Tab-separated table of C-alpha atoms and ligand atoms in Angstrom:
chain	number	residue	atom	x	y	z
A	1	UNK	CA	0.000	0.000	0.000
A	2	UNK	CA	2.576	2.227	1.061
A	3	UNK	CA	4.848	1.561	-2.242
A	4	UNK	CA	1.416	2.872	-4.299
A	5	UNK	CA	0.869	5.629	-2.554
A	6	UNK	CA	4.832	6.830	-3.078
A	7	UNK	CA	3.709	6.204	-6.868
A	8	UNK	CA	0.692	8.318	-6.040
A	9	UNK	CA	2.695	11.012	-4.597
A	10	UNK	CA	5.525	11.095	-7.553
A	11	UNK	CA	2.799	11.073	-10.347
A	12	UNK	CA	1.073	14.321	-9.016
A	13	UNK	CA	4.824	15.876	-8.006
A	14	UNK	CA	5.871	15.003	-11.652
A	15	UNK	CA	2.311	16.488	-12.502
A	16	UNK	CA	3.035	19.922	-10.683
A	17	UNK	CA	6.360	20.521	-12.541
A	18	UNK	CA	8.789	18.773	-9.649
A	19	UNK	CA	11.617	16.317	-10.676
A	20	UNK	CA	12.142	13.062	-9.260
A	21	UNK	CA	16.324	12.464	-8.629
A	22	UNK	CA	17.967	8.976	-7.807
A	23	UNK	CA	19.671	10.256	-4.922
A	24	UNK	CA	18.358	12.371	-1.821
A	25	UNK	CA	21.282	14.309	-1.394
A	26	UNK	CA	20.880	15.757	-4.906
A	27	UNK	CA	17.195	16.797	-3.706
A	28	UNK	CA	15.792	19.850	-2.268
A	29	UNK	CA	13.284	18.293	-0.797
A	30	UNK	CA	13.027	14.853	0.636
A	31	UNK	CA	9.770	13.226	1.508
A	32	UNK	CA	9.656	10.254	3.363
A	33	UNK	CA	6.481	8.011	3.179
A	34	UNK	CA	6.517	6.228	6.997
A	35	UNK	CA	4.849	3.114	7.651
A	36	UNK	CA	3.447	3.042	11.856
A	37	UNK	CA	2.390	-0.985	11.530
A	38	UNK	CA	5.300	-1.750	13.945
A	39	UNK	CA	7.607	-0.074	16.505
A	40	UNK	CA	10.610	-0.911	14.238
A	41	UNK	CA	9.009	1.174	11.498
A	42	UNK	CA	8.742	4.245	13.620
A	43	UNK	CA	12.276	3.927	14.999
A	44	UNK	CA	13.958	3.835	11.326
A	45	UNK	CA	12.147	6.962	10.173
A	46	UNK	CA	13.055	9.039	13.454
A	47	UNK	CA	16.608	8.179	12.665
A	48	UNK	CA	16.203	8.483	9.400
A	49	UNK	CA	15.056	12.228	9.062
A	50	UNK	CA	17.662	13.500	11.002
A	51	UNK	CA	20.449	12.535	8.719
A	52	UNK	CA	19.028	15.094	5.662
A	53	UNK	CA	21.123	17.900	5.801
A	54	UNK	CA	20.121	21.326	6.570
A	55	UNK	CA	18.579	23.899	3.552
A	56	UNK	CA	16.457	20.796	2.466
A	57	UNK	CA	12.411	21.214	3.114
A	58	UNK	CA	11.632	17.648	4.751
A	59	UNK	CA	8.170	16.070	4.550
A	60	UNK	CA	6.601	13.192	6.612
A	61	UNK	CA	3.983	11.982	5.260
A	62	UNK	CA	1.606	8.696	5.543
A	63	UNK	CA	0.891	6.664	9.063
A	64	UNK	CA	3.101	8.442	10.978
A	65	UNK	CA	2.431	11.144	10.273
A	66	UNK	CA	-1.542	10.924	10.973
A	67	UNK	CA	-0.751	9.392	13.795
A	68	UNK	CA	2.117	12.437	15.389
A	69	UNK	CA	0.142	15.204	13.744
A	70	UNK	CA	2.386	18.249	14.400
A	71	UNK	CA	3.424	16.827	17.193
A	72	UNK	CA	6.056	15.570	14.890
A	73	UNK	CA	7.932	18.475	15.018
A	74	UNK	CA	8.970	17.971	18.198
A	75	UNK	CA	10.664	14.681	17.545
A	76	UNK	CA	12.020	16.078	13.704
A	77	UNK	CA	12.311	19.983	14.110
A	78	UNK	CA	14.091	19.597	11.175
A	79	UNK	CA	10.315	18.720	9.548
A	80	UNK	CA	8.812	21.205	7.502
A	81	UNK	CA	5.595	19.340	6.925
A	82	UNK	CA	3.346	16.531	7.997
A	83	UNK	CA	0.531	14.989	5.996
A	84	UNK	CA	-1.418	12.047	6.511
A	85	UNK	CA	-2.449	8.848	4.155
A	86	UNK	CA	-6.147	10.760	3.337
A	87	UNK	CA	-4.612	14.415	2.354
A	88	UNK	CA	-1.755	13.530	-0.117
A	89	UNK	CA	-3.140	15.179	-2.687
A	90	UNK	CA	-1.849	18.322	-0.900
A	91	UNK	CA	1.382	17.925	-1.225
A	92	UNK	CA	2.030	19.677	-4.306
A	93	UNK	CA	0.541	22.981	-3.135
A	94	UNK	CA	1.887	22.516	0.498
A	95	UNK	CA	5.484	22.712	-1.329
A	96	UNK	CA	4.740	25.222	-3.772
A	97	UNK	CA	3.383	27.610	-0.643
A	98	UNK	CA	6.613	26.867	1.727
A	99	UNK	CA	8.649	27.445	-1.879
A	100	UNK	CA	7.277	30.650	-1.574
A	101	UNK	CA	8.001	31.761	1.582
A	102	UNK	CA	11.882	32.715	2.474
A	103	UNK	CA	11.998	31.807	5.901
A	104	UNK	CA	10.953	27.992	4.701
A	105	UNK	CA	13.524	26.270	7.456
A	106	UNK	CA	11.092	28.080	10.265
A	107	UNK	CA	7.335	27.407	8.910
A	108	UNK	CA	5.842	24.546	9.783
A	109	UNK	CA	2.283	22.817	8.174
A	110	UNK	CA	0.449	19.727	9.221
A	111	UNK	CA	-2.595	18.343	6.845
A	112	UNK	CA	-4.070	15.196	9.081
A	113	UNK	CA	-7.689	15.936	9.162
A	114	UNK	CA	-8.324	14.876	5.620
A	115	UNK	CA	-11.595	12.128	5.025
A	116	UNK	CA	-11.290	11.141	1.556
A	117	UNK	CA	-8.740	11.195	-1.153
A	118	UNK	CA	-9.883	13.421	-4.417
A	119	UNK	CA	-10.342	10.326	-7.054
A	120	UNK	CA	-8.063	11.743	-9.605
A	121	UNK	CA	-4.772	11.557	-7.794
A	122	UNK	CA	-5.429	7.698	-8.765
A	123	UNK	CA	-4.827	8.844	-12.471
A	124	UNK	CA	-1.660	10.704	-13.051
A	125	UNK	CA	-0.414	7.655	-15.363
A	126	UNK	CA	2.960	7.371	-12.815
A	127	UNK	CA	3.530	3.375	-11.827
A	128	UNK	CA	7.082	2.786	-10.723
A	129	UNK	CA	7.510	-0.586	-12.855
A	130	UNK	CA	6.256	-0.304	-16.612
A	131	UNK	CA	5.040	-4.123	-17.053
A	132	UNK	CA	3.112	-4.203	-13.722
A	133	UNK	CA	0.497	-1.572	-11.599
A	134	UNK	CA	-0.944	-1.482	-8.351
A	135	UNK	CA	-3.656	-0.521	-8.160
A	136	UNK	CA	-6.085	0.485	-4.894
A	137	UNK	CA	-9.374	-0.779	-4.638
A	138	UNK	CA	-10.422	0.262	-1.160
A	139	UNK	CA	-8.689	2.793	1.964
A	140	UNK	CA	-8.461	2.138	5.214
A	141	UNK	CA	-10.140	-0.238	7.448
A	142	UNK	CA	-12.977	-0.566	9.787
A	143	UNK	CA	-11.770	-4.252	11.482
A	144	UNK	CA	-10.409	-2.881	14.704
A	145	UNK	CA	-8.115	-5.977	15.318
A	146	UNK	CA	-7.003	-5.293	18.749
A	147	UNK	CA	-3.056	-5.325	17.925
A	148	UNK	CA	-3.845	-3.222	14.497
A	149	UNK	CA	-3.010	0.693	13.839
A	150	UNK	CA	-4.259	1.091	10.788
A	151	UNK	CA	-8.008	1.595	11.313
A	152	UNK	CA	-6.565	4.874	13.123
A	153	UNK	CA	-4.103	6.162	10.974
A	154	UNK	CA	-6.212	5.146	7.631
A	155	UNK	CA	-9.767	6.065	8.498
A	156	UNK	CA	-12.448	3.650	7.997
A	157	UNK	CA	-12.490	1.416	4.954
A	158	UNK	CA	-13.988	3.596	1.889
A	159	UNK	CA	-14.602	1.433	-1.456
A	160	UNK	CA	-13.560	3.040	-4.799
A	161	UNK	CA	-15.949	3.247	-7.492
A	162	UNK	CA	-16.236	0.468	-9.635
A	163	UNK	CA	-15.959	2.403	-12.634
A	164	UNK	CA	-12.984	4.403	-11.145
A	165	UNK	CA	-11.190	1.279	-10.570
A	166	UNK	CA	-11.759	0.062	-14.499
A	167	UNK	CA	-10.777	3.313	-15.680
A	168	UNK	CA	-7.499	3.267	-14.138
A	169	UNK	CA	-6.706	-0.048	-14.952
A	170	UNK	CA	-7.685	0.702	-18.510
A	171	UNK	CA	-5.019	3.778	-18.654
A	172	UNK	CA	-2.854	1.335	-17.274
A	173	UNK	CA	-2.918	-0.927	-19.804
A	174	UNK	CA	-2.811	1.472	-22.555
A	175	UNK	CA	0.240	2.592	-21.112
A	176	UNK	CA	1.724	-1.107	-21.830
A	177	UNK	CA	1.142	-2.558	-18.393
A	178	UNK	CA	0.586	-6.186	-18.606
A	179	UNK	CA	-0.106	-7.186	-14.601
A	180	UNK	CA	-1.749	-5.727	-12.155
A	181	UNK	CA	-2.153	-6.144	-8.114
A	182	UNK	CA	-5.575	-4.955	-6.427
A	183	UNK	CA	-4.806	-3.686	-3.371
A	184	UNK	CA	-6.937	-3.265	0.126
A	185	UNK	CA	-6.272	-3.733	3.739
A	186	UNK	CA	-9.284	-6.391	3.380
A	187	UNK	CA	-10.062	-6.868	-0.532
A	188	UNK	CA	-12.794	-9.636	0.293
A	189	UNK	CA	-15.419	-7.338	1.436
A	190	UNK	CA	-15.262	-4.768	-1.363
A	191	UNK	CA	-18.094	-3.690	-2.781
A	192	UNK	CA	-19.500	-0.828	-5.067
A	193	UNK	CA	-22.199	-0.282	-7.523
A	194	UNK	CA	-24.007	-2.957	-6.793
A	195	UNK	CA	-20.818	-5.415	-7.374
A	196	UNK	CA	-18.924	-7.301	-5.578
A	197	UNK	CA	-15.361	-8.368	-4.845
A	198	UNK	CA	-15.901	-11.640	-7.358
A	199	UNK	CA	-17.201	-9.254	-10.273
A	200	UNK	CA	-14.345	-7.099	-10.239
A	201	UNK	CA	-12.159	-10.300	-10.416
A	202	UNK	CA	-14.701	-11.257	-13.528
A	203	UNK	CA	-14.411	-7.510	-15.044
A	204	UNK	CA	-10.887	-7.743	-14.411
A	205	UNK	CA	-10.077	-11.011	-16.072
A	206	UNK	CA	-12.014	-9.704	-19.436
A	207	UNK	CA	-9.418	-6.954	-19.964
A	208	UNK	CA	-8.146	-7.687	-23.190
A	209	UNK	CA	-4.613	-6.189	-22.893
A	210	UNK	CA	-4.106	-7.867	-18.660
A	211	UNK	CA	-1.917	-10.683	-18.844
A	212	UNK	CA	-2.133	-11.689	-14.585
A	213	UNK	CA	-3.630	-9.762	-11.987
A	214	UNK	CA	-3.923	-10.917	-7.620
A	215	UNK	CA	-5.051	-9.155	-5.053
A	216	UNK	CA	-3.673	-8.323	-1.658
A	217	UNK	CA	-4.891	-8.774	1.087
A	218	UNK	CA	-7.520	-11.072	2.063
A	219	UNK	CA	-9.840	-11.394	5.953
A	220	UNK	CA	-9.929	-14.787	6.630
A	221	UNK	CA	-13.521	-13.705	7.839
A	222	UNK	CA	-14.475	-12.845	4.564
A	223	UNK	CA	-12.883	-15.094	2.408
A	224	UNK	CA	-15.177	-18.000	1.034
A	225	UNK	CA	-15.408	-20.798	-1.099
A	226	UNK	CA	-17.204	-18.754	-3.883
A	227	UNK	CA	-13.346	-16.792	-4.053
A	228	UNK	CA	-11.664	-19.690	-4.320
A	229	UNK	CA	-13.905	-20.970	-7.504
A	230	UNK	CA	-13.494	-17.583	-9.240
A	231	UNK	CA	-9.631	-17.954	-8.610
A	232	UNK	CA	-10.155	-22.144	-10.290
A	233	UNK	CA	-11.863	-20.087	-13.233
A	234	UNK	CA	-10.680	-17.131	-14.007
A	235	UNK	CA	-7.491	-17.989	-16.381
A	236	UNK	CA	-5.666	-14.576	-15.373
A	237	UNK	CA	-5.791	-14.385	-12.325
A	238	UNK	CA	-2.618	-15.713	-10.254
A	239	UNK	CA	-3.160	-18.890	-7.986
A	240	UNK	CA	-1.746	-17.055	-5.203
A	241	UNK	CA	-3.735	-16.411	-1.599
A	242	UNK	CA	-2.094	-14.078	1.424
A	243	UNK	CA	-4.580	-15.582	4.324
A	244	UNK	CA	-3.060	-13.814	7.460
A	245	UNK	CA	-3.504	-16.219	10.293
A	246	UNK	CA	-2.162	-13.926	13.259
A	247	UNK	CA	-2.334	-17.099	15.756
A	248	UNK	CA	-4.053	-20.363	15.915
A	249	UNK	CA	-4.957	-20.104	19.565
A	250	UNK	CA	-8.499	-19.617	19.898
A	251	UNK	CA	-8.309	-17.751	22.903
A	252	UNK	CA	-5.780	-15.526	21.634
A	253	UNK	CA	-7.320	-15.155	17.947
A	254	UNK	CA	-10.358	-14.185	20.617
A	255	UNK	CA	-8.552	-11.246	21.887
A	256	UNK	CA	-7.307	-10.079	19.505
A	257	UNK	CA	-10.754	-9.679	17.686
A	258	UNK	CA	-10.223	-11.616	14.568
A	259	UNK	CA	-13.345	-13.417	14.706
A	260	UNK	CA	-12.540	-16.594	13.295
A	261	UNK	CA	-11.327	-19.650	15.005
A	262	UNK	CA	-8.832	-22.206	14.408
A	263	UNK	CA	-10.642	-24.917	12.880
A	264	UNK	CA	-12.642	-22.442	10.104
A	265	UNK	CA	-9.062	-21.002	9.023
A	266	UNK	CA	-8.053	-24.712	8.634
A	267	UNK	CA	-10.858	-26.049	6.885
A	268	UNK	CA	-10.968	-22.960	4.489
A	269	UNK	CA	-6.626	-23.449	3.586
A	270	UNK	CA	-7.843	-27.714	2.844
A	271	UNK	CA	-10.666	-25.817	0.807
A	272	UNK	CA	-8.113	-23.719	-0.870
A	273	UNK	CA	-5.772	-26.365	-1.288
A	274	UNK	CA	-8.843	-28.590	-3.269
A	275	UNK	CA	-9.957	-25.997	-5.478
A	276	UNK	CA	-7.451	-24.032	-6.497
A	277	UNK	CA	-4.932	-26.689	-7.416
A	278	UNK	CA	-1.400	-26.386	-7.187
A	279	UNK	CA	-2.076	-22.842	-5.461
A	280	UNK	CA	0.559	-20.812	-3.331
A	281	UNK	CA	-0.453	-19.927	-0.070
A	282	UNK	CA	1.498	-17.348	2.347
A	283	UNK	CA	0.380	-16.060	5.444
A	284	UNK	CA	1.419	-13.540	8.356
A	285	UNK	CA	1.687	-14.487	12.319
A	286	UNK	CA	2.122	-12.886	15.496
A	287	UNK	CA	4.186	-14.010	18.101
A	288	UNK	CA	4.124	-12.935	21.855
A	289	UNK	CA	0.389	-11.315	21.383
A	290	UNK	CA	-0.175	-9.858	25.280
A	291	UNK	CA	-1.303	-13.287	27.093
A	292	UNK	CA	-0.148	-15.750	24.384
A	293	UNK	CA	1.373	-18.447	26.444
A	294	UNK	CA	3.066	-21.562	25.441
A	295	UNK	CA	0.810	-23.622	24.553
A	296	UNK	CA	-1.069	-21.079	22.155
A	297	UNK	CA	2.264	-20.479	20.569
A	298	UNK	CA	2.610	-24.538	20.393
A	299	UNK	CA	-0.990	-24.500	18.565
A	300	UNK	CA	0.265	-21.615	16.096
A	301	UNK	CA	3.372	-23.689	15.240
A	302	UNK	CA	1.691	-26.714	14.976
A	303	UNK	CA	-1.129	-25.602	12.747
A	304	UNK	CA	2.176	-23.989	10.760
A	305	UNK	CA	3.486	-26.791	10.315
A	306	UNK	CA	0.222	-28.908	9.231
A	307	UNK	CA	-0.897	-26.266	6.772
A	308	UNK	CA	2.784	-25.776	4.913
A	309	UNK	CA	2.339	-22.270	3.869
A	310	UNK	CA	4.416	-21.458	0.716
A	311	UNK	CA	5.394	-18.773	2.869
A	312	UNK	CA	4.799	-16.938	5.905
A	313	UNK	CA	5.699	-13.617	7.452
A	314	UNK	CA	6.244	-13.801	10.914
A	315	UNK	CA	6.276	-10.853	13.538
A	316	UNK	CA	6.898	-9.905	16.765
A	317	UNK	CA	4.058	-8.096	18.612
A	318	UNK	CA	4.926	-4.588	19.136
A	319	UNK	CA	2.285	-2.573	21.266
A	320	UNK	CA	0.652	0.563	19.299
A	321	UNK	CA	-0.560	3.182	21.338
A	322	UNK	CA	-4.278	3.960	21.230
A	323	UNK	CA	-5.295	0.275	20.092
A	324	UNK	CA	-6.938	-2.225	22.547
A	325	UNK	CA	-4.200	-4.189	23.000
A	326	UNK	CA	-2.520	-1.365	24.663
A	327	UNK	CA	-4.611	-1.097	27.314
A	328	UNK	CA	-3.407	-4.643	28.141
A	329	UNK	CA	-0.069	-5.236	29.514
A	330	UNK	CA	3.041	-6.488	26.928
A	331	UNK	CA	3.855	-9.314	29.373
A	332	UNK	CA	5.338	-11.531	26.984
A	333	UNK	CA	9.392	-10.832	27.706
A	334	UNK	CA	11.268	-10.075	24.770
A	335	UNK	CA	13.716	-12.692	24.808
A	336	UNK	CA	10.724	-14.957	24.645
A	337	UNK	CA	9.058	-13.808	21.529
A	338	UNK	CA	12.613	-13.706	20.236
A	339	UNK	CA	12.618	-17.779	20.904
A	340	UNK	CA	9.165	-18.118	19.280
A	341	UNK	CA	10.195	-15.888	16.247
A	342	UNK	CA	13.226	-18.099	15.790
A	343	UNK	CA	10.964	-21.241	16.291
A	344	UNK	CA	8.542	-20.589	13.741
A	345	UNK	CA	11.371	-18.959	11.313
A	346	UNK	CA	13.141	-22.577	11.606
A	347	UNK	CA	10.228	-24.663	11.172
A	348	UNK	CA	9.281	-22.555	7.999
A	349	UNK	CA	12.629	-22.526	6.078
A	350	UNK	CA	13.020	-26.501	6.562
A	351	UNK	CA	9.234	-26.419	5.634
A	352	UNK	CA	9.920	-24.562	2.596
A	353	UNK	CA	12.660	-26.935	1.139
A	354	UNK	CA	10.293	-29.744	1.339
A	355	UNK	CA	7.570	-27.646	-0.529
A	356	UNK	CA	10.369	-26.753	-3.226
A	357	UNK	CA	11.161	-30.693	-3.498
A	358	UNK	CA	7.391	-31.638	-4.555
B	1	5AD	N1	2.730	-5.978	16.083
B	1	5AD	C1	3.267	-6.943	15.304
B	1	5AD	N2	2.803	-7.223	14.069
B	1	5AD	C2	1.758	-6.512	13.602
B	1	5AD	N3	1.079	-6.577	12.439
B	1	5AD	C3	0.104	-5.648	12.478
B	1	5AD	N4	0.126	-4.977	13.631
B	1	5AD	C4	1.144	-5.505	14.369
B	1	5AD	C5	1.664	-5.245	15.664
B	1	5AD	N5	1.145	-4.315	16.458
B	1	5AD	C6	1.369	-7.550	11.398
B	1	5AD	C7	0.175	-8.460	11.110
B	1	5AD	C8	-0.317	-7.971	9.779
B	1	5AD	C9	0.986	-7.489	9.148
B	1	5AD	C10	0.821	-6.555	8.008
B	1	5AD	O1	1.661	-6.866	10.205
B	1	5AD	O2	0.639	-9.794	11.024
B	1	5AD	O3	-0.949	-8.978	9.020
B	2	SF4	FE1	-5.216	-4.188	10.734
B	2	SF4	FE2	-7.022	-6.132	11.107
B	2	SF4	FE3	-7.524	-4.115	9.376
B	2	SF4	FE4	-5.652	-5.980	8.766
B	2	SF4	S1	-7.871	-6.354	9.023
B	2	SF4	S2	-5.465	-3.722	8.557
B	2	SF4	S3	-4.779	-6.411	10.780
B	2	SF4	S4	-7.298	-3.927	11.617
């Protein structure tokens, strides 16, 4: 998400009259697009701004930035600007006002109270890659999942407009792009114009010019056995499912508001794995979730190991202020999710070479 919206952000720079350079230090002004998912995140941006040298006008922008507001300064007073995910299409005028004023390295703006993003910033033409386009189908989230930031720093999940979606996909592919990856926090319960997830897969996979297309990412809660026949039938579209699992505790998937269990998550992979033959199937987990004790890690590396993901990203909880998990105590020591990170990360590499062998 965050590598589309930097495309977003270029195409309507490149739009205003700015150049994009290889290099920062050949910039006068560097933006940095900040991710706030984890701890780890955070830390690399703070560090991060302070190394651009002075006489540069220095932008954070994205989840961080929604969720410092202008308190950002205070940790970057070398910041000139903050904007958040739903007021990027600002940018351009925020730097063409500061341009204007002389004493730049002292004025300050913050945009974070943006709703909606305008629907043309979504069709300045600018993709990164020339074969292959991402392209966003909804914003935000409303799932609340305790551990989760993004409901807060990306608003509530807003579908685009069917049509809207089509059309840039269309300019895409006049533009020679071949391949394209939908993109939502939870693509499953999209809907718009009286269609649904499954006909945009169906309008999709009638594009003439589209080679492959796949989606990213997908609620367990709302992924079904319909999905998995349109992904049998439609000859485009790649056999490839991201079902984050989180944990396969009950209690823990419980608290952490997931609201699925162990046993649906497992019967809809076996469903997966009959249907869409031959299929890839990744997956993300959390280890050291407030409460998770040993034997709901031992159920989350058993069920690991009796699905075989193709792959699976595997984190270590990091609290986020403001969600509910917050208001719980991190009592899970570090050195301990560090054993159950390593654990898992073992089990899946020697899990992985058997996968490659058949
Ligand atoms: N701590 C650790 N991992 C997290 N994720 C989301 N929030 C947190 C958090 N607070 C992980 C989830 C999600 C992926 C994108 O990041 O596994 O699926
Ligand atoms: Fe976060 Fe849950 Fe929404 Fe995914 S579905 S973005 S984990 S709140």
């Amino acid at each position: 998400m965050n590598v589309r919206d930097t495309e977003v952000i270029s195409g309507l720079l490149l739009k205003a009259g700015f150049k994009l350079v290889e290099k920062p230090d050949n910039a006068d002004i560097v933006i940095l697009n900040t991710c706030s998912v984890r701890q780890h995140a955070e830390d690399v941006v703070w560090s991060e701004i302070g190394v651009h040298k002075n006489g540069k006008i220095i932008g954070l922008v994205g989840c961080m930035a929604q969720n410092y507001k202008e308190q950002a300064f205070q940790r970057a007073p070398n910041g000139n600007f903050v904007v958040g995910p739903s007021d990027i299409a600002k940018i351009p005028h925020i730097l063409k006002d500061l341009l204007k004023d002389k004493g730049i390295l002292e004025r300050k703006i913050w945009e974070t109270d943006g709703l909606n993003r305008p629907e043309e910033i979504y069709h300045t033409g600018y993709y990164n890659d020339k074969n292959h386009a991402h392209l966003v189908i909804s914003e935000g989230c409303s799932n609340f999942c305790a551990y989760c930031v993004v409901p807060y720093v990306r608003g509530p999940e807003r579908h685009r407009r069917f049509t809207d979606i089509i059309k840039e996909a269309e300019q895409a592919l006049d533009k020679g792009i071949n391949k394209i990856t939908l993109l939502g926090q939870n693509v499953n319960s999209y809907k718009s114009e009286n269609a649904d997830f499954k006909e945009l897969l169906k309008r999709m996979n009638a594009m003439k010019d589209l080679k492959e297309f796949s989606f990213l990412t997908s609620h367990p809660k709302d992924t079904d056995v319909k999905l998995f026949d349109a992904m049998a039938s439609l000859d485009k579209l790649s056999k490839w499912l991201h079902l984050p699992l989180q944990s396969a505790s009950d209690r823990i998937l419980k608290s952490m508001k997931r609201n699925y269990t162990k046993d649906y998550f497992l019967d809809l992979t076996k469903e997966y794995r009959k249907i869409v033959k031959g299929g890839t199937l990744t997956t993300d987990v959390i280890v050291g979730f407030p409460g998770e004790a040993e034997k709901d890690f031992q159920e989350t590396f058993d069920l690991l190991k009796k699905i075989r993901f193709d792959a699976a990203y595997i984190f270590k909880y990091s609290p986020r202020p403001g969600t509910e998990a917050d208001r719980t105590p991190d009592d899970v020591p570090q050195k301990e999710k560090e054993r159950r990170h390593r654990l898992i990360l073992d089990q899946q590499r020697s899990l992985a070479k058997k996968n490659a062998k058949s």
